[in-house]
Short mmCIF file of C-alpha atoms in Angstrom, two decimals:
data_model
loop_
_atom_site.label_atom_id
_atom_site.label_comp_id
_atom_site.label_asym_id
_atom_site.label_seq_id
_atom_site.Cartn_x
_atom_site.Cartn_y
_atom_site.Cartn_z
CA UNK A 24 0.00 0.00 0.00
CA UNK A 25 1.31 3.22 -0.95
CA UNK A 26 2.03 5.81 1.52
CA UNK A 27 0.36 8.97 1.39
CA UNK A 28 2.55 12.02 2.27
CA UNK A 29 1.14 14.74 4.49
CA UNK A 30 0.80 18.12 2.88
CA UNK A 31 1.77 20.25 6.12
CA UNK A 32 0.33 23.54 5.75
CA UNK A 33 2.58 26.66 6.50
CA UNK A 34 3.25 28.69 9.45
CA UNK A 35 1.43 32.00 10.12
CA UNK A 36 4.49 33.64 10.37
CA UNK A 37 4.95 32.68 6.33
CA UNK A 38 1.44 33.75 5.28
CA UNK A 39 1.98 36.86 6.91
CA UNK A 40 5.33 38.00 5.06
CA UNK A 41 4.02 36.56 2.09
CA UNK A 42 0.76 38.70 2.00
CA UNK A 43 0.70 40.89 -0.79
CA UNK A 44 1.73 44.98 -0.78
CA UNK A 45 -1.33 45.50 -3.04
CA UNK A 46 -3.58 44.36 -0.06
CA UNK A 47 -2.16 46.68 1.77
CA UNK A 48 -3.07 49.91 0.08
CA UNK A 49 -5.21 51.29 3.10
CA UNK A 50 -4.35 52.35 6.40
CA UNK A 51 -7.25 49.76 7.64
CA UNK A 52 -6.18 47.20 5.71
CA UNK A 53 -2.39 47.66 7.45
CA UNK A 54 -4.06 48.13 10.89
CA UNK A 55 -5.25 44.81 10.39
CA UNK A 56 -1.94 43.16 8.65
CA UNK A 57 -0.05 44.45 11.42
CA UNK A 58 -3.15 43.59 14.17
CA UNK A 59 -3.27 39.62 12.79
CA UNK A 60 0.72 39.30 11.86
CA UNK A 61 0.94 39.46 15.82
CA UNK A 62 -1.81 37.75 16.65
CA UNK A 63 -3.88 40.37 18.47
CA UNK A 64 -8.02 40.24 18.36
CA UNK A 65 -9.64 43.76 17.78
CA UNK A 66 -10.30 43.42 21.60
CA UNK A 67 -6.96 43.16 22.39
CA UNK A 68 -5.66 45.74 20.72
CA UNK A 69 -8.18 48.44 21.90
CA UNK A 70 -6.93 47.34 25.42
CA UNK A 71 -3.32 47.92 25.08
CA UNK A 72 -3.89 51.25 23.45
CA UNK A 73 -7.14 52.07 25.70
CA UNK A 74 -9.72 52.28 22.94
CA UNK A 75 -13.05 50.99 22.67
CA UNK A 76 -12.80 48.13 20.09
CA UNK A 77 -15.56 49.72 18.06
CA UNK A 78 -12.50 52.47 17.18
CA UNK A 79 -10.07 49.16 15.69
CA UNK A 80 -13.37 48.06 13.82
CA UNK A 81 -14.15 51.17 12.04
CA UNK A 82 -10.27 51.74 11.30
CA UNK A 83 -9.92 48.66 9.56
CA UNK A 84 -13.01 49.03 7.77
CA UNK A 85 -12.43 52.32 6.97
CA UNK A 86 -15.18 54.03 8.03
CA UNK A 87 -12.89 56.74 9.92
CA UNK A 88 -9.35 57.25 8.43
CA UNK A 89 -8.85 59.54 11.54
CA UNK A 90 -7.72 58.60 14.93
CA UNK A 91 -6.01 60.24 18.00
CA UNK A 92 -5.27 56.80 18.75
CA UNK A 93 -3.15 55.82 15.89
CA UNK A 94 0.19 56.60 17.43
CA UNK A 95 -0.69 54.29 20.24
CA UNK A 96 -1.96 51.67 17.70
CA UNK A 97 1.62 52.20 15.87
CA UNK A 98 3.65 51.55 18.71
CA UNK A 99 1.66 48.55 19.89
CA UNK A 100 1.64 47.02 16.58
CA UNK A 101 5.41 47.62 16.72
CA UNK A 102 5.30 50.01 13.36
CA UNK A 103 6.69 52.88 12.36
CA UNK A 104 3.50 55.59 12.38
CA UNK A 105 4.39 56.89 9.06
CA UNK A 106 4.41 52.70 7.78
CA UNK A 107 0.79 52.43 9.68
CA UNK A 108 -0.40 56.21 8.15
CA UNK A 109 0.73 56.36 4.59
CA UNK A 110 2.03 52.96 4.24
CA UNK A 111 5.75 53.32 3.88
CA UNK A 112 8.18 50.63 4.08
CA UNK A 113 9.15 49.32 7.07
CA UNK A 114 13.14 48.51 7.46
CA UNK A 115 12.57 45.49 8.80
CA UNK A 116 9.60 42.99 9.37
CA UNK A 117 9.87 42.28 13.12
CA UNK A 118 8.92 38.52 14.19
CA UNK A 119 5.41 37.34 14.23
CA UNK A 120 5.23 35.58 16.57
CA UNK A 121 2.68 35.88 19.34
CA UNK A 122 4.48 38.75 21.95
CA UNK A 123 4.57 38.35 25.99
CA UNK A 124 2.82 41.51 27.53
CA UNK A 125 5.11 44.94 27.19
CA UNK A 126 6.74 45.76 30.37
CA UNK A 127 4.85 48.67 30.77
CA UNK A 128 1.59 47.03 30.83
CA UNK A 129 -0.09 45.52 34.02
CA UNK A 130 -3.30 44.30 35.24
CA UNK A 131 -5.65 46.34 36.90
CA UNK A 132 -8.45 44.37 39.06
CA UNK A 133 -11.73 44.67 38.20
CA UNK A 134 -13.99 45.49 40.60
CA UNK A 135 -18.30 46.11 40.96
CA UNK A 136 -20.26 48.55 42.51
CA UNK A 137 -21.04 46.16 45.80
CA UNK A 138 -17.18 45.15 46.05
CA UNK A 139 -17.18 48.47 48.99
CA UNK A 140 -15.25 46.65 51.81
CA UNK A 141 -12.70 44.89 48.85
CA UNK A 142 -11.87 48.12 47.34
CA UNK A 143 -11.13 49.26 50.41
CA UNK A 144 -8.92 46.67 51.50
CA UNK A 145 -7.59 47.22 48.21
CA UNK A 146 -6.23 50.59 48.45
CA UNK A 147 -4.28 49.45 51.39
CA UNK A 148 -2.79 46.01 49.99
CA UNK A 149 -2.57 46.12 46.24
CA UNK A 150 -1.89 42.00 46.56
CA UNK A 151 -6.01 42.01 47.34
CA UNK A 152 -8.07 40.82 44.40
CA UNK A 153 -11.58 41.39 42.99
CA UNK A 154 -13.68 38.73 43.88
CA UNK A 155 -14.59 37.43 40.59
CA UNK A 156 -10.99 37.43 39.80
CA UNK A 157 -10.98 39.62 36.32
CA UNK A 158 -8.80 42.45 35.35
CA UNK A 159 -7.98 44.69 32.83
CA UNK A 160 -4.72 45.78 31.07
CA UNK A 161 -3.64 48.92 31.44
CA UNK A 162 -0.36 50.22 29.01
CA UNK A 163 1.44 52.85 31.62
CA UNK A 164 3.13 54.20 27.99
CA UNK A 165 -0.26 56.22 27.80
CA UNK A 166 -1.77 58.66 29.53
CA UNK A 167 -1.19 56.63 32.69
CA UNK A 168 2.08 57.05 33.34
CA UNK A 169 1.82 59.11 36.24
CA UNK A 170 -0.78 56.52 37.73
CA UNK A 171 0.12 55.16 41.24
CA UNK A 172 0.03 51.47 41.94
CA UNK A 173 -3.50 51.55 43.68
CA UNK A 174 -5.38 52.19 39.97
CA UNK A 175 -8.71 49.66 40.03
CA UNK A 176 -11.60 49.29 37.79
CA UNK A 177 -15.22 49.21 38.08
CA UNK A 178 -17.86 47.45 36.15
CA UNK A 179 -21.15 48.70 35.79
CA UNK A 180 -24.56 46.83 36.24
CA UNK A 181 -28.03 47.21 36.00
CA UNK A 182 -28.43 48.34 39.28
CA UNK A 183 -26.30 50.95 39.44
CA UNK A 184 -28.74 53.33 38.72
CA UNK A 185 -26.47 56.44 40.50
CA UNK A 186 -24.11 56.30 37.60
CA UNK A 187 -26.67 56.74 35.01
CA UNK A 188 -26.96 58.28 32.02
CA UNK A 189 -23.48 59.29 31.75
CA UNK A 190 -22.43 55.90 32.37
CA UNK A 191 -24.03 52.20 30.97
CA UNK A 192 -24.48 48.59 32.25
CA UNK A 193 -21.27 47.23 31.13
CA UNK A 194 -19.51 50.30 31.01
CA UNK A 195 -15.66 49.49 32.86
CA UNK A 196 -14.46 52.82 34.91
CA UNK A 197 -10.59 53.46 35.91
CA UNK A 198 -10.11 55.43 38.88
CA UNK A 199 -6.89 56.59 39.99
CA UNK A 200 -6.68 56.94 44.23
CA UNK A 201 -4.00 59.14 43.92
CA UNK A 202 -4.81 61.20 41.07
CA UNK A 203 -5.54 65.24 41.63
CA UNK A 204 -9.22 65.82 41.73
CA UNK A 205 -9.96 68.77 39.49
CA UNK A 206 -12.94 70.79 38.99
CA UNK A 207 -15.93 68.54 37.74
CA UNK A 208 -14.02 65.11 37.79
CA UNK A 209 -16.75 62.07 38.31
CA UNK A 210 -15.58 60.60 41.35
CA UNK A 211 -16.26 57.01 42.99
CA UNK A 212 -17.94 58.04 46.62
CA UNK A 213 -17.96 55.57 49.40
CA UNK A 214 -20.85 56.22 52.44
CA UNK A 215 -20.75 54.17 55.81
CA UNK A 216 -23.19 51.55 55.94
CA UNK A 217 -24.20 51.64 51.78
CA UNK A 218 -24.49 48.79 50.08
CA UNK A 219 -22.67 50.09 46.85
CA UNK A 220 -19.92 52.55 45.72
CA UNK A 221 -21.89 55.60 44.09
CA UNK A 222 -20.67 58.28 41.34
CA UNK A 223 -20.66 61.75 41.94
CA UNK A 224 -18.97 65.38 40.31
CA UNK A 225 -16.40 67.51 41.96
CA UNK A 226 -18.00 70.76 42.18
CA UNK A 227 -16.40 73.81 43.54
CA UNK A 228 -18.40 75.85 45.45
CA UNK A 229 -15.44 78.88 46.59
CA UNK A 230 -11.60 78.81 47.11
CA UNK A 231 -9.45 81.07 49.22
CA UNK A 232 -5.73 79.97 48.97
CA UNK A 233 -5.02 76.00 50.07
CA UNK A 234 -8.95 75.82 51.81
CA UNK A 235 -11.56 74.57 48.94
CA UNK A 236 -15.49 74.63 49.90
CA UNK A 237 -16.69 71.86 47.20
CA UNK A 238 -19.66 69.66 47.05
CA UNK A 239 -20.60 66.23 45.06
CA UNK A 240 -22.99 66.28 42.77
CA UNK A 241 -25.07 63.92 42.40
CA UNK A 242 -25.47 62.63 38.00
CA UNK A 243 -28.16 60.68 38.27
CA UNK A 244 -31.31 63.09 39.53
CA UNK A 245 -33.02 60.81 41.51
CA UNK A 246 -29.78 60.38 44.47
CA UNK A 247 -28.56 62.96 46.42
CA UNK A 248 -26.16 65.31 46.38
CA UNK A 249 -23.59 66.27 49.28
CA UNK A 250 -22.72 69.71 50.63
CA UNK A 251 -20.95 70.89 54.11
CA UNK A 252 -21.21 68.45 57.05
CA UNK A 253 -22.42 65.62 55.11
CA UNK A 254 -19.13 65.65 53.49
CA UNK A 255 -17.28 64.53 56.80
CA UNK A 256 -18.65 60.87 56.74
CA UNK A 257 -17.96 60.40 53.09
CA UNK A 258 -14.90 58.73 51.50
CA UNK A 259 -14.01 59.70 47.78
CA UNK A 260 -11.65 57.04 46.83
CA UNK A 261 -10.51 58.39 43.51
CA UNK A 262 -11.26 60.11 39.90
CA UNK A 263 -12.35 58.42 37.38
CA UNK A 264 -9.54 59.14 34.61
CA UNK A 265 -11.19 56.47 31.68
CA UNK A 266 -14.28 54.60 30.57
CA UNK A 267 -14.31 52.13 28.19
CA UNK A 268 -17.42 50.78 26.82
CA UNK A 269 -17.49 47.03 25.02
CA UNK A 270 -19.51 46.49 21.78
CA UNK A 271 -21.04 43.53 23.51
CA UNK A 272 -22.77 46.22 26.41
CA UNK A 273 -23.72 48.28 23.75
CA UNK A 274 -25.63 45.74 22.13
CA UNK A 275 -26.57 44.61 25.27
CA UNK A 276 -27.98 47.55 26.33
CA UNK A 277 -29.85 48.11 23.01
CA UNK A 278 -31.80 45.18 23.56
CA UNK A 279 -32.74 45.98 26.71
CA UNK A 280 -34.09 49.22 25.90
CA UNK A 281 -36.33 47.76 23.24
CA UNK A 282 -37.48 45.10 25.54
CA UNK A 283 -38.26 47.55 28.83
CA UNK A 284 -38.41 51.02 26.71
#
């Protein structure tokens, strides 16, 4: 009986080189080479850079051309911009192979609304974890550079009402502890004894040199707002300095709203 050879079908790393420069005549369509020649999902790459993964879609579809994220996108694709941007040769093709996470990048744990008394414990032992276990990745090459090591996320439910309409079930929040609060930041507000971390705004009311009168404001009309003494038993455990906001909660959320609107 005659032996039948195996055909064995090449490496990714082959099909990649091998993909031709007319294909790549777009800046989508090299968003994408570049994306897939490192193995990246469009998820992926909108967390490294800090986009919502709508942003990589519509890129590489071309329905925008324009992006202040496309330096980011460069440098995590490991591009030159001007390659990404108007397609210009690259000196050399760097390795396709899948890469380990950039040293600049960590995980940030992901956190709810009811997690009060872990967040807490949080912000004094960064070792203490979210109870479901999930993070996200944060690239400290971006805006977050000057971010301390107590950063944490929160994800958004149903039920948390007091962070609506600005903010969506399934809508992930990055607060920074230890950033400066400015004028009309969102804040995450802890209250003895409530079940759940709430969302208010910085407001300032008056400032006379270091002393600042302020008061939260509440987004969501139907919670309170917070003013003089009422500020003493309230913690504000950081800014909110990001959202991001998966296609899957969008769509989510859509159906929702046709089903209960």
């Amino acid at each position: 009986m005659k032996k039948v050879a195996k055909v064995i079908s090449q490496s990714n790393n082959s099909l990649v080189q091998s993909m031709p420069e007319e294909n790549l005549q777009t800046m989508g369509a090299r968003v994408r080479h570049y994306r897939e020649r490192l193995g990246l999902s469009q998820e992926e790459l909108a967390l490294r850079v800090g986009a919502a993964q709508q942003t990589i879609q519509s890129l590489e579809s071309g329905k925008i051309r324009k992006s202040t994220f496309l330096p980011h996108i460069a440098k995590a694709l490991g591009v030159d911009f001007d390659a990404l941007l108007l397609g210009k040769a690259q000196p050399q093709v760097i390795r396709t192979s899948r890469p380990l996470l950039m040293a600049t990048t960590r995980r940030v744990p992901l956190f709810t609304t009811r997690d009060c008394e872990v967040v807490q414990a949080f912000l004094q032992d960064q070792s203490v974890q979210s109870a479901s276990g999930k993070w996200v990745s944060m690239d400290y090459s971006l805006p977050f550079a000057e971010s301390g090591l107590r950063l944490f996320a929160l994800k958004l439910s149903l039920s948390d009402e007091a962070f609506q309409p600005e903010f969506r079930p399934g809508d992930q929040l990055v607060i920074d502890p230890d950033a400066p609060i400015q004028p009309s930041d969102p804040v995450i507000v802890f209250k003895p004894g409530a079940e759940r971390l709430n969302l208010n705004r910085y407001r300032v009311v008056s400032q006379s040199g270091a002393d600042i009168d302020y008061e939260l404001v509440s987004i969501h009309p139907d919670f309170p707002s917070f003013a003089g003494d009422e500020l003493k038993s309230l913690q504000i455990l950081g800014s909110v300095i990001q959202m991001r906001r998966p296609t899957s909660s969008r769509i989510r959320l859509a159906v929702l709203e046709e089903q209960y609107g």
